[in-house]
mmCIF file with all atom_site columns, C-alpha atoms in Angstrom:
data_model
loop_
_atom_site.group_PDB
_atom_site.id
_atom_site.type_symbol
_atom_site.label_atom_id
_atom_site.label_alt_id
_atom_site.label_comp_id
_atom_site.label_asym_id
_atom_site.label_entity_id
_atom_site.label_seq_id
_atom_site.pdbx_PDB_ins_code
_atom_site.Cartn_x
_atom_site.Cartn_y
_atom_site.Cartn_z
_atom_site.occupancy
_atom_site.B_iso_or_equiv
_atom_site.pdbx_formal_charge
_atom_site.auth_seq_id
_atom_site.auth_comp_id
_atom_site.auth_asym_id
_atom_site.auth_atom_id
_atom_site.pdbx_PDB_model_num
ATOM 1   C CA . UNK P 1 1   ? 0.157   -0.014 0.124   1.00 68.00 ? 1421 UNK P CA 1
ATOM 2   C CA . UNK P 1 2   ? 1.254   3.504  -1.028  1.00 75.00 ? 1422 UNK P CA 1
ATOM 3   C CA . UNK P 1 3   ? 1.502   6.146  1.702   1.00 77.00 ? 1423 UNK P CA 1
ATOM 4   C CA . UNK P 1 4   ? -0.644  9.214  1.222   1.00 81.00 ? 1424 UNK P CA 1
ATOM 5   C CA . UNK P 1 5   ? -1.743  12.114 3.603   1.00 86.00 ? 1425 UNK P CA 1
ATOM 6   C CA . UNK P 1 6   ? -4.857  11.858 5.683   1.00 93.00 ? 1426 UNK P CA 1
ATOM 7   C CA . UNK P 1 7   ? -8.023  13.484 3.770   1.00 96.00 ? 1427 UNK P CA 1
ATOM 8   C CA . UNK P 1 8   ? -8.448  16.027 6.446   1.00 96.00 ? 1428 UNK P CA 1
ATOM 9   C CA . UNK P 1 9   ? -4.569  17.301 5.868   1.00 96.00 ? 1429 UNK P CA 1
ATOM 10  C CA . UNK P 1 10  ? -4.994  17.011 2.342   1.00 97.00 ? 1430 UNK P CA 1
ATOM 11  C CA . UNK P 1 11  ? -8.440  18.798 2.069   1.00 97.00 ? 1431 UNK P CA 1
ATOM 12  C CA . UNK P 1 12  ? -7.096  21.620 4.653   1.00 97.00 ? 1432 UNK P CA 1
ATOM 13  C CA . UNK P 1 13  ? -4.031  22.050 2.162   1.00 97.00 ? 1433 UNK P CA 1
ATOM 14  C CA . UNK P 1 14  ? -6.324  22.400 -0.923  1.00 98.00 ? 1434 UNK P CA 1
ATOM 15  C CA . UNK P 1 15  ? -8.767  24.944 0.874   1.00 97.00 ? 1435 UNK P CA 1
ATOM 16  C CA . UNK P 1 16  ? -5.513  26.862 2.077   1.00 98.00 ? 1436 UNK P CA 1
ATOM 17  C CA . UNK P 1 17  ? -4.481  27.454 -1.588  1.00 98.00 ? 1437 UNK P CA 1
ATOM 18  C CA . UNK P 1 18  ? -7.939  27.430 -3.410  1.00 97.00 ? 1438 UNK P CA 1
ATOM 19  C CA . UNK P 1 19  ? -10.999 29.420 -2.860  1.00 97.00 ? 1439 UNK P CA 1
ATOM 20  C CA . UNK P 1 20  ? -12.915 29.170 -6.086  1.00 97.00 ? 1440 UNK P CA 1
ATOM 21  C CA . UNK P 1 21  ? -15.889 26.707 -5.844  1.00 96.00 ? 1441 UNK P CA 1
ATOM 22  C CA . UNK P 1 22  ? -14.912 25.637 -9.490  1.00 95.00 ? 1442 UNK P CA 1
ATOM 23  C CA . UNK P 1 23  ? -11.530 24.573 -8.512  1.00 96.00 ? 1443 UNK P CA 1
ATOM 24  C CA . UNK P 1 24  ? -12.714 22.783 -5.101  1.00 97.00 ? 1444 UNK P CA 1
ATOM 25  C CA . UNK P 1 25  ? -15.478 20.934 -7.188  1.00 97.00 ? 1445 UNK P CA 1
ATOM 26  C CA . UNK P 1 26  ? -12.997 20.115 -9.947  1.00 97.00 ? 1446 UNK P CA 1
ATOM 27  C CA . UNK P 1 27  ? -10.572 18.680 -7.392  1.00 98.00 ? 1447 UNK P CA 1
ATOM 28  C CA . UNK P 1 28  ? -13.500 16.769 -5.627  1.00 98.00 ? 1448 UNK P CA 1
ATOM 29  C CA . UNK P 1 29  ? -14.495 15.302 -8.808  1.00 98.00 ? 1449 UNK P CA 1
ATOM 30  C CA . UNK P 1 30  ? -10.765 14.278 -9.877  1.00 98.00 ? 1450 UNK P CA 1
ATOM 31  C CA . UNK P 1 31  ? -10.480 12.775 -6.253  1.00 98.00 ? 1451 UNK P CA 1
ATOM 32  C CA . UNK P 1 32  ? -13.687 10.485 -6.901  1.00 98.00 ? 1452 UNK P CA 1
ATOM 33  C CA . UNK P 1 33  ? -12.650 9.524  -10.369 1.00 98.00 ? 1453 UNK P CA 1
ATOM 34  C CA . UNK P 1 34  ? -9.232  8.575  -9.221  1.00 98.00 ? 1454 UNK P CA 1
ATOM 35  C CA . UNK P 1 35  ? -10.860 6.411  -6.414  1.00 98.00 ? 1455 UNK P CA 1
ATOM 36  C CA . UNK P 1 36  ? -13.166 4.557  -8.922  1.00 98.00 ? 1456 UNK P CA 1
ATOM 37  C CA . UNK P 1 37  ? -10.432 3.979  -11.282 1.00 98.00 ? 1457 UNK P CA 1
ATOM 38  C CA . UNK P 1 38  ? -8.319  2.547  -8.677  1.00 98.00 ? 1458 UNK P CA 1
ATOM 39  C CA . UNK P 1 39  ? -10.941 0.113  -7.874  1.00 98.00 ? 1459 UNK P CA 1
ATOM 40  C CA . UNK P 1 40  ? -11.915 -0.436 -11.826 1.00 98.00 ? 1460 UNK P CA 1
ATOM 41  C CA . UNK P 1 41  ? -8.325  -1.311 -12.679 1.00 98.00 ? 1461 UNK P CA 1
ATOM 42  C CA . UNK P 1 42  ? -7.482  -3.584 -9.483  1.00 98.00 ? 1462 UNK P CA 1
ATOM 43  C CA . UNK P 1 43  ? -5.592  -1.328 -7.566  1.00 97.00 ? 1463 UNK P CA 1
ATOM 44  C CA . UNK P 1 44  ? -8.449  -0.963 -4.871  1.00 96.00 ? 1464 UNK P CA 1
ATOM 45  C CA . UNK P 1 45  ? -5.765  -1.319 -2.029  1.00 96.00 ? 1465 UNK P CA 1
ATOM 46  C CA . UNK P 1 46  ? -4.064  1.754  -3.200  1.00 96.00 ? 1466 UNK P CA 1
ATOM 47  C CA . UNK P 1 47  ? -7.498  3.655  -3.698  1.00 97.00 ? 1467 UNK P CA 1
ATOM 48  C CA . UNK P 1 48  ? -6.907  6.481  -1.012  1.00 96.00 ? 1468 UNK P CA 1
ATOM 49  C CA . UNK P 1 49  ? -3.389  7.416  -2.672  1.00 96.00 ? 1469 UNK P CA 1
ATOM 50  C CA . UNK P 1 50  ? -4.993  7.575  -5.998  1.00 98.00 ? 1470 UNK P CA 1
ATOM 51  C CA . UNK P 1 51  ? -8.085  9.518  -4.800  1.00 98.00 ? 1471 UNK P CA 1
ATOM 52  C CA . UNK P 1 52  ? -5.160  11.762 -2.840  1.00 97.00 ? 1472 UNK P CA 1
ATOM 53  C CA . UNK P 1 53  ? -3.441  12.429 -6.083  1.00 98.00 ? 1473 UNK P CA 1
ATOM 54  C CA . UNK P 1 54  ? -6.684  13.433 -7.660  1.00 98.00 ? 1474 UNK P CA 1
ATOM 55  C CA . UNK P 1 55  ? -7.794  15.994 -4.944  1.00 98.00 ? 1475 UNK P CA 1
ATOM 56  C CA . UNK P 1 56  ? -4.003  17.609 -4.787  1.00 98.00 ? 1476 UNK P CA 1
ATOM 57  C CA . UNK P 1 57  ? -3.697  17.602 -8.426  1.00 98.00 ? 1477 UNK P CA 1
ATOM 58  C CA . UNK P 1 58  ? -4.157  21.253 -8.873  1.00 98.00 ? 1478 UNK P CA 1
ATOM 59  C CA . UNK P 1 59  ? -3.247  22.600 -5.638  1.00 98.00 ? 1479 UNK P CA 1
ATOM 60  C CA . UNK P 1 60  ? -1.216  25.312 -7.103  1.00 98.00 ? 1480 UNK P CA 1
ATOM 61  C CA . UNK P 1 61  ? -3.215  26.241 -9.951  1.00 97.00 ? 1481 UNK P CA 1
ATOM 62  C CA . UNK P 1 62  ? -5.510  28.739 -8.464  1.00 97.00 ? 1482 UNK P CA 1
ATOM 63  C CA . UNK P 1 63  ? -2.825  31.101 -6.911  1.00 97.00 ? 1483 UNK P CA 1
ATOM 64  C CA . UNK P 1 64  ? -0.051  30.350 -9.295  1.00 97.00 ? 1484 UNK P CA 1
ATOM 65  C CA . UNK P 1 65  ? -1.299  29.452 -12.773 1.00 95.00 ? 1485 UNK P CA 1
ATOM 66  C CA . UNK P 1 66  ? 2.009   30.497 -14.567 1.00 95.00 ? 1486 UNK P CA 1
ATOM 67  C CA . UNK P 1 67  ? 3.747   28.284 -12.189 1.00 96.00 ? 1487 UNK P CA 1
ATOM 68  C CA . UNK P 1 68  ? 1.319   25.160 -12.192 1.00 96.00 ? 1488 UNK P CA 1
ATOM 69  C CA . UNK P 1 69  ? 2.920   21.909 -11.642 1.00 96.00 ? 1489 UNK P CA 1
ATOM 70  C CA . UNK P 1 70  ? 6.365   23.872 -10.634 1.00 96.00 ? 1490 UNK P CA 1
ATOM 71  C CA . UNK P 1 71  ? 4.960   25.369 -7.264  1.00 97.00 ? 1491 UNK P CA 1
ATOM 72  C CA . UNK P 1 72  ? 3.034   22.070 -6.364  1.00 97.00 ? 1492 UNK P CA 1
ATOM 73  C CA . UNK P 1 73  ? 6.196   20.088 -4.899  1.00 97.00 ? 1493 UNK P CA 1
ATOM 74  C CA . UNK P 1 74  ? 6.841   22.771 -2.234  1.00 97.00 ? 1494 UNK P CA 1
ATOM 75  C CA . UNK P 1 75  ? 3.073   23.135 -1.337  1.00 97.00 ? 1495 UNK P CA 1
ATOM 76  C CA . UNK P 1 76  ? 2.759   19.214 -0.976  1.00 97.00 ? 1496 UNK P CA 1
ATOM 77  C CA . UNK P 1 77  ? 5.856   19.129 1.176   1.00 96.00 ? 1497 UNK P CA 1
ATOM 78  C CA . UNK P 1 78  ? 3.985   20.968 3.771   1.00 97.00 ? 1498 UNK P CA 1
ATOM 79  C CA . UNK P 1 79  ? 1.811   17.978 4.573   1.00 97.00 ? 1499 UNK P CA 1
ATOM 80  C CA . UNK P 1 80  ? 4.733   15.808 4.406   1.00 95.00 ? 1500 UNK P CA 1
ATOM 81  C CA . UNK P 1 81  ? 3.423   14.275 0.591   1.00 95.00 ? 1501 UNK P CA 1
ATOM 82  C CA . UNK P 1 82  ? 6.137   11.573 -0.477  1.00 94.00 ? 1502 UNK P CA 1
ATOM 83  C CA . UNK P 1 83  ? 7.905   11.591 -3.669  1.00 95.00 ? 1503 UNK P CA 1
ATOM 84  C CA . UNK P 1 84  ? 5.620   9.377  -5.481  1.00 95.00 ? 1504 UNK P CA 1
ATOM 85  C CA . UNK P 1 85  ? 2.622   11.487 -4.943  1.00 96.00 ? 1505 UNK P CA 1
ATOM 86  C CA . UNK P 1 86  ? 4.593   14.547 -5.762  1.00 96.00 ? 1506 UNK P CA 1
ATOM 87  C CA . UNK P 1 87  ? 5.741   12.884 -8.946  1.00 97.00 ? 1507 UNK P CA 1
ATOM 88  C CA . UNK P 1 88  ? 2.117   11.956 -9.825  1.00 97.00 ? 1508 UNK P CA 1
ATOM 89  C CA . UNK P 1 89  ? 0.917   15.676 -9.119  1.00 97.00 ? 1509 UNK P CA 1
ATOM 90  C CA . UNK P 1 90  ? 3.629   16.918 -11.461 1.00 97.00 ? 1510 UNK P CA 1
ATOM 91  C CA . UNK P 1 91  ? 3.023   14.576 -14.655 1.00 97.00 ? 1511 UNK P CA 1
ATOM 92  C CA . UNK P 1 92  ? -0.407  15.700 -15.220 1.00 95.00 ? 1512 UNK P CA 1
ATOM 93  C CA . UNK P 1 93  ? 0.911   18.596 -16.883 1.00 95.00 ? 1513 UNK P CA 1
ATOM 94  C CA . UNK P 1 94  ? 3.279   16.952 -18.771 1.00 94.00 ? 1514 UNK P CA 1
ATOM 95  C CA . UNK P 1 95  ? 3.952   18.724 -22.051 1.00 91.00 ? 1515 UNK P CA 1
ATOM 96  C CA . UNK P 1 96  ? 1.748   21.462 -21.324 1.00 90.00 ? 1516 UNK P CA 1
ATOM 97  C CA . UNK P 1 97  ? 3.450   22.810 -18.149 1.00 93.00 ? 1517 UNK P CA 1
ATOM 98  C CA . UNK P 1 98  ? 5.581   20.196 -16.750 1.00 94.00 ? 1518 UNK P CA 1
ATOM 99  C CA . UNK P 1 99  ? 8.633   17.993 -18.186 1.00 94.00 ? 1519 UNK P CA 1
ATOM 100 C CA . UNK P 1 100 ? 7.649   15.000 -15.604 1.00 95.00 ? 1520 UNK P CA 1
ATOM 101 C CA . UNK P 1 101 ? 6.312   12.280 -17.774 1.00 95.00 ? 1521 UNK P CA 1
ATOM 102 C CA . UNK P 1 102 ? 3.353   9.996  -16.598 1.00 96.00 ? 1522 UNK P CA 1
ATOM 103 C CA . UNK P 1 103 ? 4.973   6.703  -16.340 1.00 95.00 ? 1523 UNK P CA 1
ATOM 104 C CA . UNK P 1 104 ? 2.874   4.700  -14.004 1.00 95.00 ? 1524 UNK P CA 1
ATOM 105 C CA . UNK P 1 105 ? -0.590  3.560  -14.943 1.00 97.00 ? 1525 UNK P CA 1
ATOM 106 C CA . UNK P 1 106 ? -2.056  5.762  -12.170 1.00 97.00 ? 1526 UNK P CA 1
ATOM 107 C CA . UNK P 1 107 ? -0.345  8.718  -13.482 1.00 97.00 ? 1527 UNK P CA 1
ATOM 108 C CA . UNK P 1 108 ? -1.490  7.928  -17.015 1.00 98.00 ? 1528 UNK P CA 1
ATOM 109 C CA . UNK P 1 109 ? -4.991  7.976  -15.722 1.00 98.00 ? 1529 UNK P CA 1
ATOM 110 C CA . UNK P 1 110 ? -4.902  11.426 -14.020 1.00 98.00 ? 1530 UNK P CA 1
ATOM 111 C CA . UNK P 1 111 ? -3.390  12.658 -17.237 1.00 97.00 ? 1531 UNK P CA 1
ATOM 112 C CA . UNK P 1 112 ? -6.142  11.242 -19.621 1.00 96.00 ? 1532 UNK P CA 1
ATOM 113 C CA . UNK P 1 113 ? -9.058  11.847 -17.151 1.00 96.00 ? 1533 UNK P CA 1
ATOM 114 C CA . UNK P 1 114 ? -8.333  15.202 -15.804 1.00 96.00 ? 1534 UNK P CA 1
ATOM 115 C CA . UNK P 1 115 ? -8.991  17.226 -19.031 1.00 94.00 ? 1535 UNK P CA 1
ATOM 116 C CA . UNK P 1 116 ? -12.076 14.888 -19.732 1.00 97.00 ? 1536 UNK P CA 1
ATOM 117 C CA . UNK P 1 117 ? -13.733 15.387 -16.546 1.00 97.00 ? 1537 UNK P CA 1
ATOM 118 C CA . UNK P 1 118 ? -13.893 19.121 -17.497 1.00 95.00 ? 1538 UNK P CA 1
ATOM 119 C CA . UNK P 1 119 ? -15.505 18.355 -20.712 1.00 97.00 ? 1539 UNK P CA 1
ATOM 120 C CA . UNK P 1 120 ? -17.951 15.891 -19.187 1.00 98.00 ? 1540 UNK P CA 1
ATOM 121 C CA . UNK P 1 121 ? -18.914 18.535 -16.491 1.00 96.00 ? 1541 UNK P CA 1
ATOM 122 C CA . UNK P 1 122 ? -19.520 21.248 -18.737 1.00 96.00 ? 1542 UNK P CA 1
ATOM 123 C CA . UNK P 1 123 ? -21.502 18.701 -20.896 1.00 96.00 ? 1543 UNK P CA 1
ATOM 124 C CA . UNK P 1 124 ? -23.222 17.765 -17.943 1.00 96.00 ? 1544 UNK P CA 1
ATOM 125 C CA . UNK P 1 125 ? -24.313 21.371 -16.902 1.00 94.00 ? 1545 UNK P CA 1
ATOM 126 C CA . UNK P 1 126 ? -25.809 21.707 -20.500 1.00 94.00 ? 1546 UNK P CA 1
ATOM 127 C CA . UNK P 1 127 ? -28.282 18.736 -19.915 1.00 95.00 ? 1547 UNK P CA 1
ATOM 128 C CA . UNK P 1 128 ? -31.693 19.364 -18.525 1.00 95.00 ? 1548 UNK P CA 1
ATOM 129 C CA . UNK P 1 129 ? -30.688 16.885 -15.472 1.00 96.00 ? 1549 UNK P CA 1
ATOM 130 C CA . UNK P 1 130 ? -27.709 18.957 -14.897 1.00 95.00 ? 1550 UNK P CA 1
ATOM 131 C CA . UNK P 1 131 ? -26.079 15.569 -14.407 1.00 97.00 ? 1551 UNK P CA 1
ATOM 132 C CA . UNK P 1 132 ? -23.836 13.126 -16.178 1.00 96.00 ? 1552 UNK P CA 1
ATOM 133 C CA . UNK P 1 133 ? -26.008 10.225 -14.821 1.00 97.00 ? 1553 UNK P CA 1
ATOM 134 C CA . UNK P 1 134 ? -28.008 10.101 -18.023 1.00 96.00 ? 1554 UNK P CA 1
ATOM 135 C CA . UNK P 1 135 ? -25.425 10.936 -20.309 1.00 97.00 ? 1555 UNK P CA 1
ATOM 136 C CA . UNK P 1 136 ? -24.167 8.830  -23.082 1.00 96.00 ? 1556 UNK P CA 1
ATOM 137 C CA . UNK P 1 137 ? -20.875 8.426  -25.176 1.00 97.00 ? 1557 UNK P CA 1
ATOM 138 C CA . UNK P 1 138 ? -22.502 9.363  -28.313 1.00 96.00 ? 1558 UNK P CA 1
ATOM 139 C CA . UNK P 1 139 ? -23.557 12.922 -26.882 1.00 95.00 ? 1559 UNK P CA 1
ATOM 140 C CA . UNK P 1 140 ? -20.407 13.456 -25.100 1.00 97.00 ? 1560 UNK P CA 1
ATOM 141 C CA . UNK P 1 141 ? -18.603 12.797 -28.663 1.00 97.00 ? 1561 UNK P CA 1
ATOM 142 C CA . UNK P 1 142 ? -20.540 15.177 -30.142 1.00 96.00 ? 1562 UNK P CA 1
ATOM 143 C CA . UNK P 1 143 ? -19.390 17.762 -27.738 1.00 96.00 ? 1563 UNK P CA 1
ATOM 144 C CA . UNK P 1 144 ? -16.027 16.776 -28.028 1.00 97.00 ? 1564 UNK P CA 1
ATOM 145 C CA . UNK P 1 145 ? -16.194 17.362 -31.621 1.00 96.00 ? 1565 UNK P CA 1
ATOM 146 C CA . UNK P 1 146 ? -17.147 20.939 -31.354 1.00 96.00 ? 1566 UNK P CA 1
ATOM 147 C CA . UNK P 1 147 ? -14.378 22.826 -30.705 1.00 92.00 ? 1567 UNK P CA 1
ATOM 148 C CA . UNK P 1 148 ? -16.194 25.515 -29.403 1.00 95.00 ? 1568 UNK P CA 1
ATOM 149 C CA . UNK P 1 149 ? -17.563 23.931 -26.852 1.00 96.00 ? 1569 UNK P CA 1
ATOM 150 C CA . UNK P 1 150 ? -15.706 23.848 -23.545 1.00 94.00 ? 1570 UNK P CA 1
ATOM 151 C CA . UNK P 1 151 ? -12.910 25.270 -25.374 1.00 93.00 ? 1571 UNK P CA 1
ATOM 152 C CA . UNK P 1 152 ? -10.215 25.246 -22.331 1.00 91.00 ? 1572 UNK P CA 1
ATOM 153 C CA . UNK P 1 153 ? -10.477 21.525 -22.589 1.00 92.00 ? 1573 UNK P CA 1
ATOM 154 C CA . UNK P 1 154 ? -7.532  20.279 -24.712 1.00 93.00 ? 1574 UNK P CA 1
ATOM 155 C CA . UNK P 1 155 ? -8.551  17.536 -26.974 1.00 96.00 ? 1575 UNK P CA 1
ATOM 156 C CA . UNK P 1 156 ? -5.176  16.682 -27.728 1.00 95.00 ? 1576 UNK P CA 1
ATOM 157 C CA . UNK P 1 157 ? -4.542  15.833 -24.272 1.00 94.00 ? 1577 UNK P CA 1
ATOM 158 C CA . UNK P 1 158 ? -7.433  13.396 -23.872 1.00 96.00 ? 1578 UNK P CA 1
ATOM 159 C CA . UNK P 1 159 ? -6.559  11.784 -27.178 1.00 97.00 ? 1579 UNK P CA 1
ATOM 160 C CA . UNK P 1 160 ? -2.968  11.513 -25.916 1.00 96.00 ? 1580 UNK P CA 1
ATOM 161 C CA . UNK P 1 161 ? -4.228  10.165 -22.345 1.00 96.00 ? 1581 UNK P CA 1
ATOM 162 C CA . UNK P 1 162 ? -6.220  7.423  -24.088 1.00 98.00 ? 1582 UNK P CA 1
ATOM 163 C CA . UNK P 1 163 ? -3.214  6.381  -26.247 1.00 97.00 ? 1583 UNK P CA 1
ATOM 164 C CA . UNK P 1 164 ? -1.098  6.199  -23.436 1.00 97.00 ? 1584 UNK P CA 1
ATOM 165 C CA . UNK P 1 165 ? -3.540  3.838  -21.742 1.00 98.00 ? 1585 UNK P CA 1
ATOM 166 C CA . UNK P 1 166 ? -3.644  1.863  -24.839 1.00 98.00 ? 1586 UNK P CA 1
ATOM 167 C CA . UNK P 1 167 ? -7.499  2.729  -25.025 1.00 98.00 ? 1587 UNK P CA 1
ATOM 168 C CA . UNK P 1 168 ? -9.877  3.920  -27.567 1.00 98.00 ? 1588 UNK P CA 1
ATOM 169 C CA . UNK P 1 169 ? -11.186 7.357  -26.885 1.00 97.00 ? 1589 UNK P CA 1
ATOM 170 C CA . UNK P 1 170 ? -14.709 5.723  -26.693 1.00 97.00 ? 1590 UNK P CA 1
ATOM 171 C CA . UNK P 1 171 ? -13.212 3.480  -23.836 1.00 98.00 ? 1591 UNK P CA 1
ATOM 172 C CA . UNK P 1 172 ? -11.694 6.584  -22.096 1.00 98.00 ? 1592 UNK P CA 1
ATOM 173 C CA . UNK P 1 173 ? -15.198 8.515  -22.263 1.00 98.00 ? 1593 UNK P CA 1
ATOM 174 C CA . UNK P 1 174 ? -17.239 5.626  -20.987 1.00 98.00 ? 1594 UNK P CA 1
ATOM 175 C CA . UNK P 1 175 ? -15.144 4.669  -17.900 1.00 98.00 ? 1595 UNK P CA 1
ATOM 176 C CA . UNK P 1 176 ? -14.531 8.398  -16.857 1.00 98.00 ? 1596 UNK P CA 1
ATOM 177 C CA . UNK P 1 177 ? -18.355 9.180  -17.387 1.00 98.00 ? 1597 UNK P CA 1
ATOM 178 C CA . UNK P 1 178 ? -18.818 5.898  -15.147 1.00 98.00 ? 1598 UNK P CA 1
ATOM 179 C CA . UNK P 1 179 ? -16.454 7.284  -12.709 1.00 98.00 ? 1599 UNK P CA 1
ATOM 180 C CA . UNK P 1 180 ? -18.259 10.527 -12.252 1.00 98.00 ? 1600 UNK P CA 1
ATOM 181 C CA . UNK P 1 181 ? -21.566 8.759  -12.017 1.00 98.00 ? 1601 UNK P CA 1
ATOM 182 C CA . UNK P 1 182 ? -20.175 7.104  -8.920  1.00 98.00 ? 1602 UNK P CA 1
ATOM 183 C CA . UNK P 1 183 ? -18.983 10.170 -7.246  1.00 98.00 ? 1603 UNK P CA 1
ATOM 184 C CA . UNK P 1 184 ? -21.215 13.110 -8.222  1.00 97.00 ? 1604 UNK P CA 1
ATOM 185 C CA . UNK P 1 185 ? -23.902 12.665 -5.253  1.00 97.00 ? 1605 UNK P CA 1
ATOM 186 C CA . UNK P 1 186 ? -21.087 13.023 -3.100  1.00 97.00 ? 1606 UNK P CA 1
ATOM 187 C CA . UNK P 1 187 ? -19.440 15.744 -4.486  1.00 97.00 ? 1607 UNK P CA 1
ATOM 188 C CA . UNK P 1 188 ? -22.308 17.928 -4.696  1.00 96.00 ? 1608 UNK P CA 1
ATOM 189 C CA . UNK P 1 189 ? -23.152 17.006 -0.997  1.00 97.00 ? 1609 UNK P CA 1
ATOM 190 C CA . UNK P 1 190 ? -19.539 18.074 -0.138  1.00 97.00 ? 1610 UNK P CA 1
ATOM 191 C CA . UNK P 1 191 ? -19.900 21.473 -2.150  1.00 97.00 ? 1611 UNK P CA 1
ATOM 192 C CA . UNK P 1 192 ? -23.313 22.398 -0.475  1.00 96.00 ? 1612 UNK P CA 1
ATOM 193 C CA . UNK P 1 193 ? -21.520 21.722 3.249   1.00 94.00 ? 1613 UNK P CA 1
ATOM 194 C CA . UNK P 1 194 ? -18.576 24.065 2.188   1.00 88.00 ? 1614 UNK P CA 1
#
């Protein structure tokens, strides 16, 4: 089992450097998505570690967008995060703001799913249900092809992420929708409680 900070410490660090509800919701979503993937891909014993990486992956983004993935190691050290967690967090910005390449399966999942959760979240907000519970891959693919929709979500990173995992784009989309369905209610409840 990999060591990771307890969730209270991780959440405290996230809240210390992030005030925007959008950023906190994204962190909580990626935390839940990573926990789901850990179980799905046979890493259930490390689910807390995968989730902690998801929760903290953008810890430096709100205050230091120009230093994203470069400031993170210093912040993560505040709660004693190990080298493995720091590497994973820094690797999700590979090719954009970091030269730390995602090598482990968990890092590849984070790299691929991070951008995609943004696209799925934006698509969900457009639905009558305002939820991903009734979202189909076919409707997400239409949004993916529309370059103007959620233009900040890099389609190249999503495609590259699927390739790194050896998955088709459809597989990545299907799995990530399921992952977001698994945590949507918990994320909404936690956001309401903040």
